[in-house]
PDB file of C-alpha atoms in Angstrom:
ATOM      1  CA  ASP A  21      12.229  -9.985  10.499  1.00 50.00           C
ATOM      2  CA  GLY A  22      12.119  -8.097   7.221  1.00 63.00           C
ATOM      3  CA  VAL A  23      10.008 -10.663   5.350  1.00 73.00           C
ATOM      4  CA  THR A  24       7.738  -8.818   2.918  1.00 86.00           C
ATOM      5  CA  GLU A  25       5.066 -10.162   0.606  1.00 94.00           C
ATOM      6  CA  VAL A  26       3.325  -7.983  -1.999  1.00 96.00           C
ATOM      7  CA  LEU A  27      -0.439  -8.563  -1.901  1.00 96.00           C
ATOM      8  CA  ALA A  28      -1.132  -6.274  -4.862  1.00 97.00           C
ATOM      9  CA  HIS A  29       1.421  -5.045  -7.412  1.00 97.00           C
ATOM     10  CA  HIS A  30       0.786  -1.685  -9.069  1.00 97.00           C
ATOM     11  CA  THR A  31       1.193  -3.347 -12.478  1.00 97.00           C
ATOM     12  CA  GLU A  32      -1.710  -5.763 -11.835  1.00 96.00           C
ATOM     13  CA  ASN A  33      -5.333  -5.033 -12.708  1.00 97.00           C
ATOM     14  CA  LEU A  34      -7.104  -6.995  -9.988  1.00 96.00           C
ATOM     15  CA  GLN A  35     -10.747  -7.993 -10.184  1.00 95.00           C
ATOM     16  CA  ASP A  36     -11.043  -8.994  -6.537  1.00 95.00           C
ATOM     17  CA  LYS A  37      -8.533 -10.319  -4.055  1.00 97.00           C
ATOM     18  CA  PHE A  38      -9.564 -11.173  -0.487  1.00 98.00           C
ATOM     19  CA  PHE A  39      -7.662 -12.628   2.448  1.00 97.00           C
ATOM     20  CA  GLU A  40      -9.646 -13.791   5.464  1.00 97.00           C
ATOM     21  CA  ILE A  41      -7.920 -13.573   8.848  1.00 96.00           C
ATOM     22  CA  PRO A  42      -9.157 -14.286  12.388  1.00 97.00           C
ATOM     23  CA  CYS A  43     -10.911 -11.348  14.064  1.00 97.00           C
ATOM     24  CA  SER A  44      -9.193  -9.706  17.020  1.00 96.00           C
ATOM     25  CA  GLU A  45     -10.976  -9.176  20.337  1.00 93.00           C
ATOM     26  CA  ASP A  46     -11.143  -5.394  19.788  1.00 92.00           C
ATOM     27  CA  TYR A  47     -14.809  -5.497  18.801  1.00 93.00           C
ATOM     28  CA  ASP A  48     -15.762  -7.126  22.134  1.00 90.00           C
ATOM     29  CA  SER A  49     -15.066  -3.906  24.030  1.00 88.00           C
ATOM     30  CA  HIS A  50     -17.627  -2.027  21.902  1.00 91.00           C
ATOM     31  CA  LYS A  51     -21.362  -2.459  21.530  1.00 92.00           C
ATOM     32  CA  ARG A  52     -22.061  -5.164  18.928  1.00 94.00           C
ATOM     33  CA  PHE A  53     -24.503  -4.589  16.081  1.00 96.00           C
ATOM     34  CA  GLU A  54     -25.860  -7.814  14.675  1.00 93.00           C
ATOM     35  CA  GLY A  55     -25.507  -8.085  10.911  1.00 94.00           C
ATOM     36  CA  CYS A  56     -22.694  -5.542  10.816  1.00 97.00           C
ATOM     37  CA  THR A  57     -20.057  -5.865  13.583  1.00 97.00           C
ATOM     38  CA  PRO A  58     -17.286  -7.986  12.037  1.00 97.00           C
ATOM     39  CA  ARG A  59     -17.512 -11.731  12.586  1.00 95.00           C
ATOM     40  CA  LYS A  60     -15.594 -12.395   9.373  1.00 97.00           C
ATOM     41  CA  CYS A  61     -12.391 -10.344   9.269  1.00 98.00           C
ATOM     42  CA  GLY A  62      -9.766  -9.754   6.628  1.00 98.00           C
ATOM     43  CA  ARG A  63      -8.517  -7.469   3.898  1.00 98.00           C
ATOM     44  CA  GLY A  64      -9.356  -7.037   0.241  1.00 98.00           C
ATOM     45  CA  VAL A  65      -8.065  -5.235  -2.848  1.00 98.00           C
ATOM     46  CA  THR A  66      -9.959  -4.482  -6.055  1.00 98.00           C
ATOM     47  CA  ASP A  67      -9.358  -2.464  -9.217  1.00 98.00           C
ATOM     48  CA  ALA A  68     -12.876  -3.222 -10.504  1.00 98.00           C
ATOM     49  CA  VAL A  69     -15.018  -0.805  -8.462  1.00 98.00           C
ATOM     50  CA  ILE A  70     -13.656   2.613  -9.468  1.00 98.00           C
ATOM     51  CA  THR A  71     -12.215   3.341 -12.920  1.00 98.00           C
ATOM     52  CA  ARG A  72      -8.900   5.089 -13.422  1.00 98.00           C
ATOM     53  CA  GLU A  73     -10.773   7.909 -15.168  1.00 98.00           C
ATOM     54  CA  GLU A  74     -13.030   8.377 -12.124  1.00 98.00           C
ATOM     55  CA  ALA A  75      -9.982   8.306  -9.855  1.00 98.00           C
ATOM     56  CA  GLY A  76      -8.506  11.116 -11.958  1.00 98.00           C
ATOM     57  CA  ARG A  77     -11.659  13.193 -11.505  1.00 98.00           C
ATOM     58  CA  ILE A  78     -11.697  12.539  -7.753  1.00 98.00           C
ATOM     59  CA  ARG A  79      -8.012  13.465  -7.555  1.00 98.00           C
ATOM     60  CA  ARG A  80      -8.735  16.815  -9.213  1.00 98.00           C
ATOM     61  CA  ILE A  81     -11.273  17.541  -6.453  1.00 97.00           C
ATOM     62  CA  ALA A  82      -8.521  16.877  -3.913  1.00 98.00           C
ATOM     63  CA  GLU A  83      -5.991  18.993  -5.816  1.00 98.00           C
ATOM     64  CA  ARG A  84      -8.348  21.972  -6.026  1.00 96.00           C
ATOM     65  CA  GLY A  85      -9.239  21.786  -2.344  1.00 96.00           C
ATOM     66  CA  LEU A  86      -5.683  21.255  -1.125  1.00 96.00           C
ATOM     67  CA  SER A  87      -4.405  24.100  -3.326  1.00 95.00           C
ATOM     68  CA  LEU A  88      -6.194  26.449  -0.892  1.00 93.00           C
ATOM     69  CA  GLY A  89      -3.931  25.387   1.972  1.00 93.00           C
ATOM     70  CA  GLY A  90      -1.547  22.566   2.714  1.00 94.00           C
ATOM     71  CA  SER A  91       0.647  21.483   5.586  1.00 95.00           C
ATOM     72  CA  ASP A  92       4.160  22.846   6.150  1.00 95.00           C
ATOM     73  CA  GLY A  93       5.138  19.203   6.570  1.00 95.00           C
ATOM     74  CA  GLY A  94       4.734  16.269   4.214  1.00 94.00           C
ATOM     75  CA  ALA A  95       1.120  15.263   4.904  1.00 96.00           C
ATOM     76  CA  SER A  96      -1.886  17.439   4.048  1.00 97.00           C
ATOM     77  CA  ILE A  97      -5.515  16.620   4.815  1.00 97.00           C
ATOM     78  CA  LEU A  98      -8.814  17.739   3.262  1.00 97.00           C
ATOM     79  CA  ASP A  99     -12.072  16.609   4.857  1.00 97.00           C
ATOM     80  CA  LEU A 100     -15.115  17.617   2.796  1.00 96.00           C
ATOM     81  CA  HIS A 101     -17.462  16.595   5.639  1.00 95.00           C
ATOM     82  CA  SER A 102     -16.095  18.668   8.509  1.00 95.00           C
ATOM     83  CA  GLY A 103     -14.322  21.220   6.289  1.00 95.00           C
ATOM     84  CA  ALA A 104     -10.949  20.471   7.934  1.00 96.00           C
ATOM     85  CA  LEU A 105      -8.047  21.609   5.730  1.00 97.00           C
ATOM     86  CA  SER A 106      -4.346  21.546   6.585  1.00 96.00           C
ATOM     87  CA  MET A 107      -2.983  25.093   6.698  1.00 95.00           C
ATOM     88  CA  GLY A 108       0.648  25.506   7.717  1.00 95.00           C
ATOM     89  CA  LYS A 109       1.039  23.816  11.098  1.00 94.00           C
ATOM     90  CA  HIS A 110      -2.699  23.927  11.853  1.00 94.00           C
ATOM     91  CA  PHE A 111      -6.148  23.209  10.378  1.00 95.00           C
ATOM     92  CA  VAL A 112      -8.832  25.626   9.237  1.00 95.00           C
ATOM     93  CA  ASN A 113     -12.498  25.062   8.440  1.00 95.00           C
ATOM     94  CA  LEU A 114     -12.635  25.297   4.665  1.00 93.00           C
ATOM     95  CA  TYR A 115     -16.284  26.373   4.607  1.00 93.00           C
ATOM     96  CA  ARG A 116     -15.937  29.112   7.227  1.00 94.00           C
ATOM     97  CA  TYR A 117     -12.549  30.318   6.009  1.00 91.00           C
ATOM     98  CA  PHE A 118     -13.488  30.679   2.328  1.00 90.00           C
ATOM     99  CA  GLY A 119     -17.265  31.179   2.670  1.00 90.00           C
ATOM    100  CA  ASP A 120     -19.158  31.620  -0.605  1.00 88.00           C
ATOM    101  CA  LYS A 121     -15.916  31.370  -2.613  1.00 89.00           C
ATOM    102  CA  ILE A 122     -16.054  27.613  -2.033  1.00 91.00           C
ATOM    103  CA  GLN A 123     -18.533  27.363  -4.913  1.00 91.00           C
ATOM    104  CA  ASP A 124     -15.764  28.608  -7.230  1.00 92.00           C
ATOM    105  CA  ILE A 125     -13.651  25.643  -6.139  1.00 94.00           C
ATOM    106  CA  PHE A 126     -16.118  22.727  -6.107  1.00 96.00           C
ATOM    107  CA  THR A 127     -19.227  21.908  -8.127  1.00 95.00           C
ATOM    108  CA  GLU A 128     -22.367  19.890  -7.430  1.00 95.00           C
ATOM    109  CA  GLU A 129     -20.996  17.332  -9.907  1.00 96.00           C
ATOM    110  CA  ASP A 130     -17.862  16.936  -7.748  1.00 97.00           C
ATOM    111  CA  PHE A 131     -19.939  16.121  -4.681  1.00 96.00           C
ATOM    112  CA  ALA A 132     -22.242  13.802  -6.655  1.00 96.00           C
ATOM    113  CA  LEU A 133     -19.194  11.837  -7.886  1.00 97.00           C
ATOM    114  CA  TYR A 134     -17.836  11.699  -4.333  1.00 97.00           C
ATOM    115  CA  ARG A 135     -21.158  10.262  -3.086  1.00 97.00           C
ATOM    116  CA  ASP A 136     -21.350   7.740  -5.919  1.00 98.00           C
ATOM    117  CA  VAL A 137     -17.807   6.500  -5.303  1.00 98.00           C
ATOM    118  CA  ARG A 138     -18.478   6.228  -1.561  1.00 98.00           C
ATOM    119  CA  GLN A 139     -21.654   4.189  -2.193  1.00 98.00           C
ATOM    120  CA  ARG A 140     -19.901   1.749  -4.540  1.00 98.00           C
ATOM    121  CA  ILE A 141     -17.097   1.154  -2.055  1.00 98.00           C
ATOM    122  CA  GLN A 142     -19.669   0.619   0.713  1.00 98.00           C
ATOM    123  CA  GLN A 143     -21.532  -1.922  -1.434  1.00 98.00           C
ATOM    124  CA  LYS A 144     -18.303  -3.804  -2.187  1.00 98.00           C
ATOM    125  CA  ILE A 145     -17.370  -4.016   1.511  1.00 98.00           C
ATOM    126  CA  ALA A 146     -20.875  -5.197   2.444  1.00 98.00           C
ATOM    127  CA  GLN A 147     -20.803  -7.846  -0.299  1.00 98.00           C
ATOM    128  CA  VAL A 148     -17.371  -9.217   0.618  1.00 98.00           C
ATOM    129  CA  PHE A 149     -18.004  -9.352   4.367  1.00 98.00           C
ATOM    130  CA  GLY A 150     -21.543 -10.668   3.970  1.00 97.00           C
ATOM    131  CA  ILE A 151     -23.291  -7.847   5.786  1.00 97.00           C
ATOM    132  CA  SER A 152     -26.173  -5.530   4.950  1.00 95.00           C
ATOM    133  CA  CYS A 153     -25.153  -2.307   3.224  1.00 96.00           C
ATOM    134  CA  ALA A 154     -27.936  -0.519   5.123  1.00 96.00           C
ATOM    135  CA  SER A 155     -26.424  -1.545   8.481  1.00 97.00           C
ATOM    136  CA  MET A 156     -23.135   0.314   7.747  1.00 97.00           C
ATOM    137  CA  TYR A 157     -22.766   4.047   8.162  1.00 98.00           C
ATOM    138  CA  LEU A 158     -20.198   6.492   6.922  1.00 98.00           C
ATOM    139  CA  THR A 159     -18.144   7.747   9.875  1.00 98.00           C
ATOM    140  CA  LYS A 160     -15.454  10.318  10.592  1.00 97.00           C
ATOM    141  CA  PRO A 161     -12.734  11.017   9.807  1.00 95.00           C
ATOM    142  CA  THR A 162     -13.169  10.449   6.074  1.00 96.00           C
ATOM    143  CA  PHE A 163     -10.594  12.534   4.210  1.00 97.00           C
ATOM    144  CA  PHE A 164      -8.273  13.139   1.257  1.00 98.00           C
ATOM    145  CA  SER A 165      -4.553  12.882   1.938  1.00 98.00           C
ATOM    146  CA  ARG A 166      -1.696  14.374  -0.061  1.00 98.00           C
ATOM    147  CA  ILE A 167       1.723  13.108   0.987  1.00 98.00           C
ATOM    148  CA  ASN A 168       5.120  14.212  -0.300  1.00 97.00           C
ATOM    149  CA  SER A 169       8.701  13.930   0.918  1.00 97.00           C
ATOM    150  CA  THR A 170       8.777  17.240   2.844  1.00 96.00           C
ATOM    151  CA  GLU A 171      10.121  16.795   6.368  1.00 95.00           C
ATOM    152  CA  ALA A 172       7.440  16.505   9.080  1.00 94.00           C
ATOM    153  CA  LYS A 173       6.849  19.730  11.038  1.00 94.00           C
ATOM    154  CA  THR A 174       4.193  18.510  13.509  1.00 92.00           C
ATOM    155  CA  THR A 175       2.920  15.152  14.773  1.00 90.00           C
ATOM    156  CA  HIS A 176       0.074  15.433  12.206  1.00 87.00           C
ATOM    157  CA  ASP A 177       2.704  15.051   9.464  1.00 91.00           C
ATOM    158  CA  GLU A 178       4.000  11.764  10.904  1.00 93.00           C
ATOM    159  CA  TYR A 179       1.756   9.425   8.927  1.00 93.00           C
ATOM    160  CA  TRP A 180       4.155   6.463   8.920  1.00 95.00           C
ATOM    161  CA  HIS A 181       3.630   5.116  12.455  1.00 95.00           C
ATOM    162  CA  PRO A 182       1.970   1.691  12.816  1.00 96.00           C
ATOM    163  CA  HIS A 183      -1.588   1.972  14.106  1.00 96.00           C
ATOM    164  CA  ILE A 184      -4.924   0.200  14.519  1.00 97.00           C
ATOM    165  CA  ASP A 185      -7.934   2.130  13.243  1.00 96.00           C
ATOM    166  CA  LYS A 186     -10.362   0.720  15.835  1.00 95.00           C
ATOM    167  CA  VAL A 187      -8.015   1.832  18.616  1.00 93.00           C
ATOM    168  CA  THR A 188      -7.167   5.203  17.039  1.00 93.00           C
ATOM    169  CA  TYR A 189     -10.702   6.221  16.056  1.00 93.00           C
ATOM    170  CA  GLY A 190     -13.054   3.980  18.047  1.00 90.00           C
ATOM    171  CA  SER A 191     -15.986   4.276  15.651  1.00 94.00           C
ATOM    172  CA  PHE A 192     -14.270   2.496  12.734  1.00 97.00           C
ATOM    173  CA  ASP A 193     -15.408  -1.055  11.904  1.00 98.00           C
ATOM    174  CA  TYR A 194     -14.466  -1.132   8.204  1.00 98.00           C
ATOM    175  CA  THR A 195     -11.773   1.032   6.615  1.00 98.00           C
ATOM    176  CA  SER A 196     -11.195   1.662   2.920  1.00 98.00           C
ATOM    177  CA  LEU A 197      -8.629   3.555   0.899  1.00 98.00           C
ATOM    178  CA  LEU A 198      -9.117   4.692  -2.662  1.00 98.00           C
ATOM    179  CA  TYR A 199      -5.770   5.436  -4.302  1.00 98.00           C
ATOM    180  CA  LEU A 200      -5.620   8.403  -6.655  1.00 98.00           C
ATOM    181  CA  SER A 201      -2.041   8.135  -7.938  1.00 98.00           C
ATOM    182  CA  ASP A 202       0.376   5.448  -9.092  1.00 98.00           C
ATOM    183  CA  TYR A 203       3.261   3.902  -7.165  1.00 98.00           C
ATOM    184  CA  THR A 204       6.608   4.318  -9.040  1.00 98.00           C
ATOM    185  CA  GLU A 205       5.049   6.706 -11.598  1.00 98.00           C
ATOM    186  CA  ASP A 206       3.752   9.540  -9.400  1.00 98.00           C
ATOM    187  CA  PHE A 207       5.736   8.792  -6.234  1.00 98.00           C
ATOM    188  CA  GLY A 208       8.288   6.483  -4.638  1.00 97.00           C
ATOM    189  CA  GLY A 209       7.875   4.822  -1.239  1.00 96.00           C
ATOM    190  CA  GLY A 210       4.390   5.289   0.206  1.00 97.00           C
ATOM    191  CA  ARG A 211       3.262   1.667  -0.033  1.00 97.00           C
ATOM    192  CA  PHE A 212       0.555   0.512   2.385  1.00 97.00           C
ATOM    193  CA  VAL A 213       1.867  -2.158   4.764  1.00 97.00           C
ATOM    194  CA  PHE A 214      -0.132  -4.673   6.821  1.00 97.00           C
ATOM    195  CA  MET A 215       2.124  -5.695   9.700  1.00 96.00           C
ATOM    196  CA  ASP A 216       1.490  -9.346  10.503  1.00 94.00           C
ATOM    197  CA  ALA A 217       3.352 -11.439  13.071  1.00 89.00           C
ATOM    198  CA  SER A 218       5.179 -13.467  10.424  1.00 86.00           C
ATOM    199  CA  SER A 219       5.710 -10.881   7.679  1.00 91.00           C
ATOM    200  CA  ASN A 220       4.785  -7.506   6.217  1.00 94.00           C
ATOM    201  CA  LYS A 221       2.222  -7.574   3.414  1.00 96.00           C
ATOM    202  CA  THR A 222       2.132  -4.570   1.110  1.00 97.00           C
ATOM    203  CA  VAL A 223      -0.370  -2.992  -1.237  1.00 98.00           C
ATOM    204  CA  GLU A 224       1.165  -0.884  -4.004  1.00 98.00           C
ATOM    205  CA  PRO A 225      -1.101   2.080  -4.803  1.00 98.00           C
ATOM    206  CA  ARG A 226      -2.580   2.390  -8.272  1.00 98.00           C
ATOM    207  CA  ALA A 227      -5.116   5.051  -9.338  1.00 98.00           C
ATOM    208  CA  GLY A 228      -8.603   3.592  -8.915  1.00 98.00           C
ATOM    209  CA  ARG A 229      -7.465   0.775  -6.626  1.00 98.00           C
ATOM    210  CA  VAL A 230      -9.559   0.225  -3.499  1.00 98.00           C
ATOM    211  CA  SER A 231      -8.015  -1.442  -0.462  1.00 98.00           C
ATOM    212  CA  PHE A 232     -10.450  -2.318   2.338  1.00 98.00           C
ATOM    213  CA  PHE A 233     -10.238  -4.148   5.641  1.00 98.00           C
ATOM    214  CA  THR A 234     -11.781  -4.701   9.058  1.00 98.00           C
ATOM    215  CA  SER A 235     -10.511  -2.001  11.410  1.00 98.00           C
ATOM    216  CA  GLY A 236      -9.349  -4.067  14.422  1.00 98.00           C
ATOM    217  CA  SER A 237      -5.834  -5.090  15.459  1.00 97.00           C
ATOM    218  CA  GLU A 238      -5.993  -8.031  13.043  1.00 98.00           C
ATOM    219  CA  ASN A 239      -5.051  -5.308  10.534  1.00 98.00           C
ATOM    220  CA  LEU A 240      -2.226  -3.385  12.210  1.00 98.00           C
ATOM    221  CA  HIS A 241      -0.794  -1.214   9.434  1.00 97.00           C
ATOM    222  CA  ARG A 242       1.331   1.717   8.390  1.00 97.00           C
ATOM    223  CA  VAL A 243       2.280   3.710   5.304  1.00 97.00           C
ATOM    224  CA  GLU A 244       5.899   3.819   4.173  1.00 96.00           C
ATOM    225  CA  LYS A 245       7.520   7.236   3.976  1.00 96.00           C
ATOM    226  CA  VAL A 246       7.159   8.866   0.556  1.00 97.00           C
ATOM    227  CA  HIS A 247      10.652   9.434  -0.875  1.00 97.00           C
ATOM    228  CA  TRP A 248       9.769  11.463  -3.962  1.00 98.00           C
ATOM    229  CA  GLY A 249       6.715  12.745  -5.827  1.00 98.00           C
ATOM    230  CA  THR A 250       3.194  13.124  -4.438  1.00 98.00           C
ATOM    231  CA  ARG A 251       0.814  10.410  -3.240  1.00 98.00           C
ATOM    232  CA  TYR A 252      -2.935  11.100  -3.268  1.00 98.00           C
ATOM    233  CA  ALA A 253      -5.551   8.906  -1.617  1.00 98.00           C
ATOM    234  CA  ILE A 254      -8.885   9.134   0.133  1.00 98.00           C
ATOM    235  CA  THR A 255      -9.743   7.276   3.333  1.00 98.00           C
ATOM    236  CA  ILE A 256     -13.435   6.330   3.573  1.00 98.00           C
ATOM    237  CA  SER A 257     -14.524   4.680   6.796  1.00 97.00           C
ATOM    238  CA  PHE A 258     -17.642   2.938   8.047  1.00 98.00           C
ATOM    239  CA  THR A 259     -19.171   2.220  11.442  1.00 98.00           C
ATOM    240  CA  CYS A 260     -21.865  -0.172  12.590  1.00 98.00           C
ATOM    241  CA  ASN A 261     -23.007   2.295  15.263  1.00 97.00           C
ATOM    242  CA  PRO A 262     -25.605   4.760  13.911  1.00 97.00           C
ATOM    243  CA  GLU A 263     -24.658   7.201  16.694  1.00 97.00           C
ATOM    244  CA  HIS A 264     -21.288   7.689  14.977  1.00 97.00           C
ATOM    245  CA  SER A 265     -22.710   8.164  11.483  1.00 98.00           C
ATOM    246  CA  ILE A 266     -22.084  11.265   9.368  1.00 97.00           C
ATOM    247  CA  GLU A 267     -23.874  12.529   6.264  1.00 96.00           C
ATOM    248  CA  ASP A 268     -22.404  12.897   2.803  1.00 95.00           C
ATOM    249  CA  PRO A 269     -20.925  16.380   2.263  1.00 94.00           C
ATOM    250  CA  VAL A 270     -23.221  18.957   0.662  1.00 88.00           C
ATOM    251  CA  LEU A 271     -22.134  22.021  -1.306  1.00 82.00           C
ATOM    252  CA  THR A 272     -24.029  24.823   0.404  1.00 69.00           C
TER     253      THR A 272
END
């Protein structure tokens, strides 16, 4: 019905904001892991976990990696874990494609910062949802995204469709997004939208802002189309199932 409420303005510096909502039944069709599988569901936003300076450093990692490729359409992906990099209308494996040259692109310090940021986001999610940090595992896909206003060329470029992470990816129990650029300054459009029955609730990206939520259909969401500029973010996702865990990326 067009009713929209802004949960987090880009001009705000939020310590912690959390909205609890009833859990969907999505988790019932998967194996439950006591002390981790969501029993308390909701969505949170914080500007107090990652600094804007750290977000700038993380963004530069994304920029360097994505400069090696990039989609022909508006949405490009870089996954440091699997090596997946958008290249034209396809993906290549960054590590196989560039081989030893990869060490001219990234440093050990880059990967150490990436790990540190991931750990702090994991700790925040565990704290807010009242679960053990050790019972959550990083899962795939966890990736950088660069979105601009270029027309979509393949279905991979169509990032704006509403979706449910638990349905799309299966392994996801908790999803987080770390924003690496600023709404209205670096890009227009591109807000994150939770699509509730009564209204849309938006999060306006701000460098260093972390948005996190349980991954079931209680958090149906989409991203608005980017109208101008470039929007950078990283999606970091967690599972309760150790069989779906992945390791932190290593510069080899």
